[in-house]
Tab-separated table of C-alpha atoms in Angstrom:
chain	number	residue	atom	x	y	z
Z	175	MET	CA	-165.425	250.499	183.914
Z	176	ASN	CA	-166.764	253.980	183.217
Z	177	LYS	CA	-167.336	255.510	179.801
Z	178	ILE	CA	-164.133	257.571	179.639
Z	179	ASN	CA	-161.917	254.618	180.587
Z	180	GLN	CA	-163.580	252.485	177.918
Z	181	ALA	CA	-163.002	255.194	175.287
Z	182	LYS	CA	-159.347	255.646	176.301
Z	183	LEU	CA	-158.671	251.911	176.347
Z	184	LEU	CA	-160.195	251.455	172.894
Z	185	PHE	CA	-158.162	254.395	171.580
Z	186	LEU	CA	-154.897	253.029	172.993
Z	187	ASN	CA	-155.586	249.530	171.664
Z	188	ARG	CA	-156.368	250.789	168.167
Z	189	GLU	CA	-153.923	253.699	167.943
Z	190	GLU	CA	-150.787	251.680	167.136
Z	191	LEU	CA	-152.622	249.522	164.619
Z	192	LEU	CA	-154.232	252.513	162.927
Z	193	LYS	CA	-150.855	254.212	162.550
Z	194	THR	CA	-149.390	251.247	160.617
Z	195	ASP	CA	-149.953	250.362	156.967
Z	196	ASN	CA	-152.079	247.486	155.791
Z	197	PRO	CA	-149.503	244.729	155.065
Z	198	GLU	CA	-151.449	243.352	152.101
Z	199	ARG	CA	-151.899	246.749	150.470
Z	200	ARG	CA	-148.292	247.683	151.206
Z	201	ALA	CA	-147.152	244.438	149.539
Z	202	GLU	CA	-149.448	245.146	146.579
Z	203	LEU	CA	-147.940	248.629	146.228
Z	204	GLU	CA	-144.382	247.329	146.419
Z	205	LYS	CA	-145.189	244.661	143.808
Z	206	ALA	CA	-146.696	247.266	141.464
Z	207	GLU	CA	-143.720	249.551	142.011
Z	208	ALA	CA	-141.284	246.734	141.202
Z	209	LYS	CA	-143.247	245.886	138.039
Z	210	LEU	CA	-143.178	249.557	137.038
Z	211	ASN	CA	-139.416	249.797	137.557
Z	212	ILE	CA	-138.866	246.649	135.474
Z	213	ALA	CA	-141.007	248.067	132.680
Z	214	LYS	CA	-139.057	251.342	132.780
Z	215	GLN	CA	-135.796	249.449	132.637
Z	216	LYS	CA	-137.013	247.400	129.653
Z	217	ILE	CA	-138.070	250.598	127.887
Z	218	GLU	CA	-134.663	252.113	128.492
Z	219	GLU	CA	-132.847	248.985	127.281
Z	220	GLN	CA	-135.066	248.666	124.200
Z	221	GLU	CA	-134.592	252.328	123.291
Z	222	GLN	CA	-130.823	251.979	123.675
Z	223	MET	CA	-130.807	248.868	121.483
Z	224	ILE	CA	-132.875	250.551	118.758
Z	225	ALA	CA	-130.571	253.570	118.828
Z	226	ALA	CA	-127.550	251.299	118.459
Z	227	MET	CA	-129.184	249.419	115.584
Z	228	GLU	CA	-129.948	252.690	113.834
Z	229	ASP	CA	-126.324	253.696	114.234
Z	230	MET	CA	-125.315	250.356	112.751
Z	231	LYS	CA	-127.680	250.914	109.812
Z	232	MET	CA	-129.559	247.713	110.480
Z	233	GLN	CA	-132.190	246.538	108.041
Z	234	PRO	CA	-135.549	248.353	108.278
Z	235	GLU	CA	-137.421	245.116	108.923
Z	236	ILE	CA	-135.307	244.433	112.013
Z	237	LEU	CA	-135.732	248.014	113.257
Z	238	LYS	CA	-139.464	247.788	112.670
Z	239	HIS	CA	-139.621	244.563	114.660
Z	240	GLU	CA	-137.703	246.091	117.578
Z	241	GLN	CA	-139.865	249.217	117.484
Z	242	SER	CA	-142.925	246.969	117.638
Z	243	LYS	CA	-141.436	245.307	120.714
Z	244	LEU	CA	-140.844	248.793	122.178
Z	245	LYS	CA	-144.514	249.653	121.747
Z	246	LYS	CA	-145.464	246.430	123.491
Z	247	ILE	CA	-143.118	247.242	126.356
Z	248	GLN	CA	-144.570	250.774	126.519
Z	249	PHE	CA	-148.034	249.233	126.798
Z	250	GLU	CA	-146.754	247.078	129.660
Z	251	LEU	CA	-145.277	250.221	131.217
Z	252	ASN	CA	-148.641	251.967	131.022
Z	253	GLU	CA	-150.310	248.988	132.676
Z	254	ALA	CA	-147.630	248.934	135.394
Z	255	GLN	CA	-148.091	252.662	135.983
Z	256	SER	CA	-151.867	252.179	136.227
Z	257	GLU	CA	-151.465	249.294	138.688
Z	258	PHE	CA	-148.988	251.330	140.732
Z	259	LEU	CA	-151.319	254.331	140.871
Z	260	GLN	CA	-154.233	252.099	141.870
Z	261	ALA	CA	-152.181	250.433	144.604
Z	262	GLN	CA	-150.961	253.825	145.781
Z	263	ALA	CA	-154.541	255.162	145.821
Z	264	LYS	CA	-155.677	252.144	147.835
Z	265	ILE	CA	-153.001	252.581	150.474
Z	266	GLU	CA	-153.688	256.321	150.633
Z	267	ALA	CA	-157.414	255.634	150.999
Z	268	TYR	CA	-156.617	253.111	153.710
Z	269	ALA	CA	-154.485	255.725	155.474
Z	270	VAL	CA	-157.369	258.200	155.249
Z	271	GLU	CA	-159.787	255.622	156.664
Z	272	GLN	CA	-157.366	254.797	159.453
Z	273	GLY	CA	-156.879	258.475	160.182
Z	274	GLN	CA	-160.631	259.048	160.239
Z	275	GLU	CA	-161.168	256.138	162.606
Z	276	LEU	CA	-158.322	257.359	164.801
Z	277	GLU	CA	-159.868	260.831	164.852
Z	278	ARG	CA	-163.262	259.327	165.661
Z	279	LEU	CA	-161.717	257.516	168.617
Z	280	ARG	CA	-160.055	260.751	169.753
Z	281	ILE	CA	-163.422	262.515	169.519
Z	282	ASN	CA	-165.036	259.736	171.550
Z	283	VAL	CA	-162.392	260.227	174.245
Z	284	LYS	CA	-163.003	263.989	174.214
Z	285	LEU	CA	-166.767	263.464	174.402
Z	286	ALA	CA	-166.324	261.044	177.292
Z	287	GLU	CA	-164.085	263.569	179.060
Z	288	SER	CA	-166.623	266.342	178.450
Z	289	ASP	CA	-169.414	264.130	179.741
Z	290	LEU	CA	-167.331	263.302	182.815
Z	291	GLU	CA	-166.648	266.999	183.432
Z	292	LEU	CA	-170.368	267.717	183.071
Z	293	GLN	CA	-171.273	264.961	185.523
Z	294	GLN	CA	-168.596	266.170	187.946
Z	295	SER	CA	-169.933	269.716	187.613
Z	296	LYS	CA	-173.477	268.512	188.325
Z	297	LEU	CA	-172.206	266.502	191.277
Z	298	GLN	CA	-170.302	269.493	192.659
Z	299	THR	CA	-173.382	271.680	192.176
Z	300	ALA	CA	-175.479	269.136	194.065
Z	301	ILE	CA	-172.845	268.963	196.828
Z	302	ASN	CA	-172.740	272.763	197.100
Z	303	LYS	CA	-176.544	272.923	197.173
Z	304	ARG	CA	-176.646	270.240	199.849
Z	305	GLN	CA	-174.026	272.077	201.910
Z	306	ILE	CA	-176.023	275.315	201.636
Z	307	GLN	CA	-179.192	273.499	202.704
Z	308	GLU	CA	-177.391	271.890	205.640
Z	309	TYR	CA	-175.921	275.255	206.640
Z	310	GLN	CA	-179.325	276.934	206.427
Z	311	ALA	CA	-180.853	274.112	208.471
Z	312	PHE	CA	-178.054	274.509	211.028
Z	313	VAL	CA	-178.659	278.272	211.193
Z	314	GLU	CA	-182.409	277.758	211.627
Z	315	LYS	CA	-181.802	275.144	214.299
Z	316	SER	CA	-179.377	277.487	216.065
Z	317	LYS	CA	-181.942	280.286	215.904
Z	318	ARG	CA	-184.648	278.035	217.330
Z	319	SER	CA	-182.295	276.793	220.023
Z	320	GLN	CA	-181.249	280.347	220.866
Z	321	ALA	CA	-184.881	281.495	220.952
Z	322	GLN	CA	-185.754	278.524	223.151
Z	323	ASN	CA	-182.851	279.301	225.483
Z	324	ILE	CA	-183.933	282.946	225.672
Z	325	SER	CA	-187.503	281.840	226.363
Z	326	ILE	CA	-186.297	279.499	229.113
Z	327	GLN	CA	-184.093	282.232	230.554
Z	328	ASN	CA	-186.984	284.708	230.478
Z	329	TYR	CA	-189.237	282.132	232.115
Z	330	ASP	CA	-186.644	281.387	234.782
Z	331	LYS	CA	-186.120	285.105	235.319
Z	332	SER	CA	-189.873	285.710	235.576
Z	333	LYS	CA	-190.172	282.759	237.929
Z	334	LEU	CA	-187.365	284.099	240.111
Z	335	GLN	CA	-188.919	287.551	240.075
Z	336	TYR	CA	-192.301	286.085	240.983
Z	337	GLU	CA	-190.783	284.012	243.768
Z	338	GLU	CA	-188.867	287.076	244.965
Z	339	SER	CA	-192.102	289.073	244.881
Z	340	ILE	CA	-193.873	286.353	246.900
Z	341	ARG	CA	-191.040	286.323	249.422
Z	342	ASN	CA	-191.158	290.118	249.661
Z	343	LYS	CA	-194.910	290.044	250.151
Z	344	ASP	CA	-194.581	287.298	252.747
Z	345	TYR	CA	-191.877	289.312	254.462
Z	346	GLN	CA	-193.966	292.483	254.329
Z	347	LEU	CA	-196.985	290.570	255.605
Z	348	ALA	CA	-194.902	289.130	258.414
Z	349	GLN	CA	-193.602	292.606	259.254
Z	350	LEU	CA	-197.154	293.930	259.126
Z	351	ASN	CA	-198.318	291.171	261.436
Z	352	ILE	CA	-195.475	292.006	263.784
Z	353	SER	CA	-196.405	295.681	263.637
Z	354	LEU	CA	-200.054	294.850	264.233
Z	355	GLY	CA	-199.036	292.681	267.136
Z	356	ASN	CA	-197.017	295.527	268.558
Z	357	VAL	CA	-199.931	297.887	268.072
Z	358	GLU	CA	-202.287	295.445	269.735
Z	359	ASP	CA	-199.835	295.052	272.590
Z	360	LYS	CA	-199.599	298.805	272.961
Z	361	LEU	CA	-203.342	299.154	272.735
Z	362	ALA	CA	-203.725	296.517	275.397
Z	363	ASN	CA	-201.390	298.466	277.658
Z	364	LEU	CA	-203.224	301.743	277.200
Z	365	PRO	CA	-205.195	302.846	280.284
Z	366	VAL	CA	-208.966	302.814	279.974
Z	367	ILE	CA	-210.568	306.195	280.556
Z	368	ARG	CA	-214.239	306.327	281.277
Z	369	SER	CA	-216.183	309.492	280.627
Z	370	PRO	CA	-218.776	310.465	283.197
Z	371	ARG	CA	-221.110	311.223	280.326
Z	372	ASN	CA	-221.912	309.773	276.992
Z	373	GLY	CA	-220.439	311.655	274.090
Z	374	HIS	CA	-217.654	311.605	271.582
Z	375	ILE	CA	-214.073	312.701	271.601
Z	376	LYS	CA	-213.671	316.091	270.081
Z	377	LYS	CA	-209.971	316.657	270.525
Z	378	ILE	CA	-206.882	314.986	271.903
Z	379	LYS	CA	-203.964	317.149	272.853
Z	380	LEU	CA	-200.631	315.451	273.385
Z	381	TRP	CA	-197.765	316.696	275.476
Z	382	LYS	CA	-194.443	315.109	275.620
Z	383	GLY	CA	-193.475	314.297	279.095
Z	384	VAL	CA	-190.353	313.139	280.811
Z	385	ASP	CA	-188.592	309.822	280.134
Z	386	GLY	CA	-190.841	309.043	277.194
Z	387	LYS	CA	-194.045	309.409	279.164
Z	388	TYR	CA	-196.868	311.453	277.730
Z	389	LYS	CA	-199.488	313.587	279.323
Z	390	ASN	CA	-202.601	313.912	277.201
Z	391	THR	CA	-205.727	316.059	277.399
Z	392	ILE	CA	-208.939	314.667	275.929
Z	393	THR	CA	-211.901	316.903	275.199
Z	394	ILE	CA	-215.267	315.070	275.146
Z	395	VAL	CA	-218.480	316.465	273.765
Z	396	SER	CA	-221.479	315.126	275.632
Z	397	ASN	CA	-224.497	313.848	273.775
Z	398	ILE	CA	-226.873	315.083	276.604
Z	399	SER	CA	-228.172	318.609	276.274
Z	400	HIS	CA	-228.094	320.862	279.368
């Protein structure tokens, strides 16, 4: 059972009891009140009797005796009033004590509620902080994943470009080999012209002939002086 439930349960268990009077003190007050009322009634009866005796012109000794009894009853009345006030003060003090204890229990409930709210606030703060951390971690992970994907894509693209470049070079090399082969074939088919003298070719003059045939004139400079 948590702290707030304990405080509430204690308050509920004590609340009804604290709102009721103490039976013993209530009985003491009622007894003192009854004694006070009896004393008041005796005073009233004694005063009425003395007044009647005075009207009847009773002997002074008898009046003096009854007046003495009246003083005794008045003393009893004072005692009864004192006892009543004491009993009343006790029950009022008890009510104050009960009220103070009841208020203390209410305060304990409020403190427990405040403590619970504080703990809930701390818990919510921790949850929010954790959620922010998890979100930031997710964002960082997404960034790393995205960067990795971009890196892989760039690598794949570079690889494809490299492979395409190799294929192009291979194709160009193959075409060059074909061209060289064609040139070699053409060179092999060219007629061999022998110069009657040693020298070097100074000029070749080409003429376009008929049906794709060419007629060429070659000028040779001899290395032998005349």
